[in-house]
C-alpha cells in the first residue's frame, strides 16, 4: 500500500516486530499473504460489525488470522489449511504469539471438512485455491449468521483477471475461474456484493434483507 499511509498503520500495529518478521518470511518464501491495505480494511470491518466468530479458508502461515485476532481480542477464528508445511508454520506462529485460545488451526482440505464440526460465523474469509472459490462459497455460506459478511481475497489476481493476454495456460484457466466467481457472486439474488480495489481485490458479500 501507499508507503506514507502504511507508516501510520505500522505505528498502530500491535506486535509490529512480529508481523514484520512474518511479512519478511512470506516474501522470502513466496507465501501469498494478504496485502496490507486489504488487511487493515478487514481489521476495521471486524471492529465495525463487532465480529466474534470468523472462518478462514486458507491459513498459510497464520499471518492474516493472527493479525485479525491481535487487533480484536474477543474474536475467535477457525482456519483451514491443507498444506502440511504451511500448517506447521502456522502452529509455530500461533504459539509464539500465545493465540491458541483464539485461533483453531484445522489441518485438512477445506472442501472435505465436515461442516457439522464448525459453527456459525459473523465473517467468512475465503482466501484458498482461487479456482475453487465458488465451491468454498457454496459450502460455507450456510454457516454465515444472518447479518454476516463473506470476504473474498484476490479477486483481480494481480490484474490478470481483467487482462488475460500473455498468460500461461494454467494461470489463464485459474483467472477465468476467478472471473466466473466474480460474476457468480453478482447473480445471487439473496446477496449483494461490493467489489473493492484494495490489495489484490476484495469482494465484500452480505445477505440482502
Ligand atoms: N490467508 C493467508 C494466505 C493464504 S494463501 C494470509 O493472508 O496470511 C492460500 C492458502 O490456502 C495456501 O497456504 C494453500 O495451501 C491453502 N489452500 C489452498 N486450497 C486449499 C484447500 N482446498 N483447503 C485448505 N487450504 C487450501
Ligand atoms: Mg489472498
Short mmCIF file of C-alpha atoms in Angstrom, two decimals, residues 19 22-24 26-27 30-36 59-64 127 153-154:
data_model
loop_
_atom_site.label_atom_id
_atom_site.label_comp_id
_atom_site.label_asym_id
_atom_site.label_seq_id
_atom_site.Cartn_x
_atom_site.Cartn_y
_atom_site.Cartn_z
CA UNK A 19 4.26 -9.13 11.95
CA UNK A 22 6.08 -12.80 9.15
CA UNK A 23 5.89 -10.42 6.18
CA UNK A 24 9.60 -10.95 5.53
CA UNK A 26 6.30 -14.62 3.39
CA UNK A 27 8.29 -12.52 0.92
CA UNK A 30 6.71 -16.85 -1.74
CA UNK A 31 3.78 -17.21 0.62
CA UNK A 32 0.89 -15.15 -0.81
CA UNK A 33 -0.23 -13.36 2.35
CA UNK A 34 -2.92 -10.69 2.21
CA UNK A 35 -1.89 -7.21 1.08
CA UNK A 36 -1.65 -4.62 3.81
CA UNK A 59 -4.39 -20.20 6.70
CA UNK A 60 -0.93 -20.32 5.10
CA UNK A 61 1.49 -19.29 7.89
CA UNK A 62 -1.26 -17.80 10.06
CA UNK A 63 -0.38 -14.20 9.20
CA UNK A 64 -3.89 -12.92 8.46
CA UNK A 127 -8.52 -16.99 0.65
CA UNK A 153 -9.46 -12.04 -1.43
CA UNK A 154 -7.50 -11.91 -4.71
#
